[in-house]
mmCIF file of C-alpha atoms in Angstrom:
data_model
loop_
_atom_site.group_PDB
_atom_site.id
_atom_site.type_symbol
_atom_site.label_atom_id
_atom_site.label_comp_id
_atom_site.label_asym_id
_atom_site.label_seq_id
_atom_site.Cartn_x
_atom_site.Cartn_y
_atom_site.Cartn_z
ATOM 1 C CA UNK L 1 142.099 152.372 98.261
ATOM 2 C CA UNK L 2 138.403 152.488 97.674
ATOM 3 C CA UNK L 3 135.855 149.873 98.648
ATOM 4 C CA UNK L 4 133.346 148.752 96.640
ATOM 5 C CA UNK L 5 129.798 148.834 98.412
ATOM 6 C CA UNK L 6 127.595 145.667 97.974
ATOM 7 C CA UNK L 7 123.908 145.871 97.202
ATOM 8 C CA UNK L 8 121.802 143.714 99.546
ATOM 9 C CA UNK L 9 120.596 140.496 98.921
ATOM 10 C CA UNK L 10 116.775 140.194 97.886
ATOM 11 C CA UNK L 11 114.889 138.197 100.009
ATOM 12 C CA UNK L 12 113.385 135.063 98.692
ATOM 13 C CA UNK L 13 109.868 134.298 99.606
ATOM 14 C CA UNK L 14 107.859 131.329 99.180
ATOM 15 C CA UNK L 15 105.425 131.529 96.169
ATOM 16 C CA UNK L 16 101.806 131.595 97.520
ATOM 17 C CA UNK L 17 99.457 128.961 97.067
ATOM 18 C CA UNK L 18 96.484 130.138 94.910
ATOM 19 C CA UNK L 19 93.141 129.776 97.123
ATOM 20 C CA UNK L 20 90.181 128.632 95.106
ATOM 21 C CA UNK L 21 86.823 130.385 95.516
ATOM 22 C CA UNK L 22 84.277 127.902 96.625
ATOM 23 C CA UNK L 23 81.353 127.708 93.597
ATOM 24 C CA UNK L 24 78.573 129.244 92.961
ATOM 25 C CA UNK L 25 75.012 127.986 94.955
ATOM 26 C CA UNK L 26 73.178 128.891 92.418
ATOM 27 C CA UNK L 27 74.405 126.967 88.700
ATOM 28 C CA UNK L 28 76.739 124.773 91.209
ATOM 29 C CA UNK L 29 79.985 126.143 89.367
ATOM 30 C CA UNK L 30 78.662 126.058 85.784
ATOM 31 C CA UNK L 31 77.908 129.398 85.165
ATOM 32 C CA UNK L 32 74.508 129.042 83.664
ATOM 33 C CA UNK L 33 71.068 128.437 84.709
ATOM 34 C CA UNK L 34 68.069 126.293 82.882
ATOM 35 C CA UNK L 35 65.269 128.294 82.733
ATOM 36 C CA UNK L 36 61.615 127.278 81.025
ATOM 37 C CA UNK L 37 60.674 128.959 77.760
ATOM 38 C CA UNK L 38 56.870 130.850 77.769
ATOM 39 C CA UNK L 39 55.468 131.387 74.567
ATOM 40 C CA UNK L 40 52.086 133.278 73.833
ATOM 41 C CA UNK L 41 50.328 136.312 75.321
ATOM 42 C CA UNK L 42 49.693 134.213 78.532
ATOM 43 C CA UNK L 43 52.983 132.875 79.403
ATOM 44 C CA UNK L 44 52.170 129.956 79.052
ATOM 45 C CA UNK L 45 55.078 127.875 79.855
ATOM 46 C CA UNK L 46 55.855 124.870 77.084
ATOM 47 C CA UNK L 47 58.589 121.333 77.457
ATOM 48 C CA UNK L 48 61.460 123.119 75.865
ATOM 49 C CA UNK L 49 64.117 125.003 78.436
ATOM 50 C CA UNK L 50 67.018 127.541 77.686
ATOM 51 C CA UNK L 51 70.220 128.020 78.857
ATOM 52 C CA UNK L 52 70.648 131.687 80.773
ATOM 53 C CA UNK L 53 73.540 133.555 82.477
ATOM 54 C CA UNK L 54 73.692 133.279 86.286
ATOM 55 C CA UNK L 55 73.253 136.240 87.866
ATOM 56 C CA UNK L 56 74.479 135.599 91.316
ATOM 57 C CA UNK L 57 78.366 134.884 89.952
ATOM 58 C CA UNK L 58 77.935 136.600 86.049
ATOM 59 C CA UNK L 59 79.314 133.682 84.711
ATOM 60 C CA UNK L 60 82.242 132.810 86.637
ATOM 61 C CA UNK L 61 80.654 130.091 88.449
ATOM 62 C CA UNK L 62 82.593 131.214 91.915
ATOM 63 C CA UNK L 63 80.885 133.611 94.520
#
């Protein structure tokens, strides 16, 4: 007579609740900063602003 030898159960765990990163100080979780637009040989600086990358989070708008 030969016994068959059971594998052992797998332990179940409870799926992990995703954290969120708190956002970015900086573009306040958009991921971009307004900066002003300087034209000429003086910088001077005009009305007209442009969109730019934030450098603190790259992007992401999370720290």
């Amino acid at each position: 007579m030969s016994t068959v030898k059971k594998t052992p159960a797998t332990r179940r765990r409870s799926p992990k609740s995703a954290s969120v990163p708190p956002p970015c100080d900086t573009c306040a979780g958009t991921g971009e900063t307004a900066t002003t637009v300087r034209v000429g040989r003086k910088s001077r600086e005009i009305e007209a602003t442009q969109t730019a990358l934030c450098l603190d989070c790259f992007g992401t708008g999370t720290t």
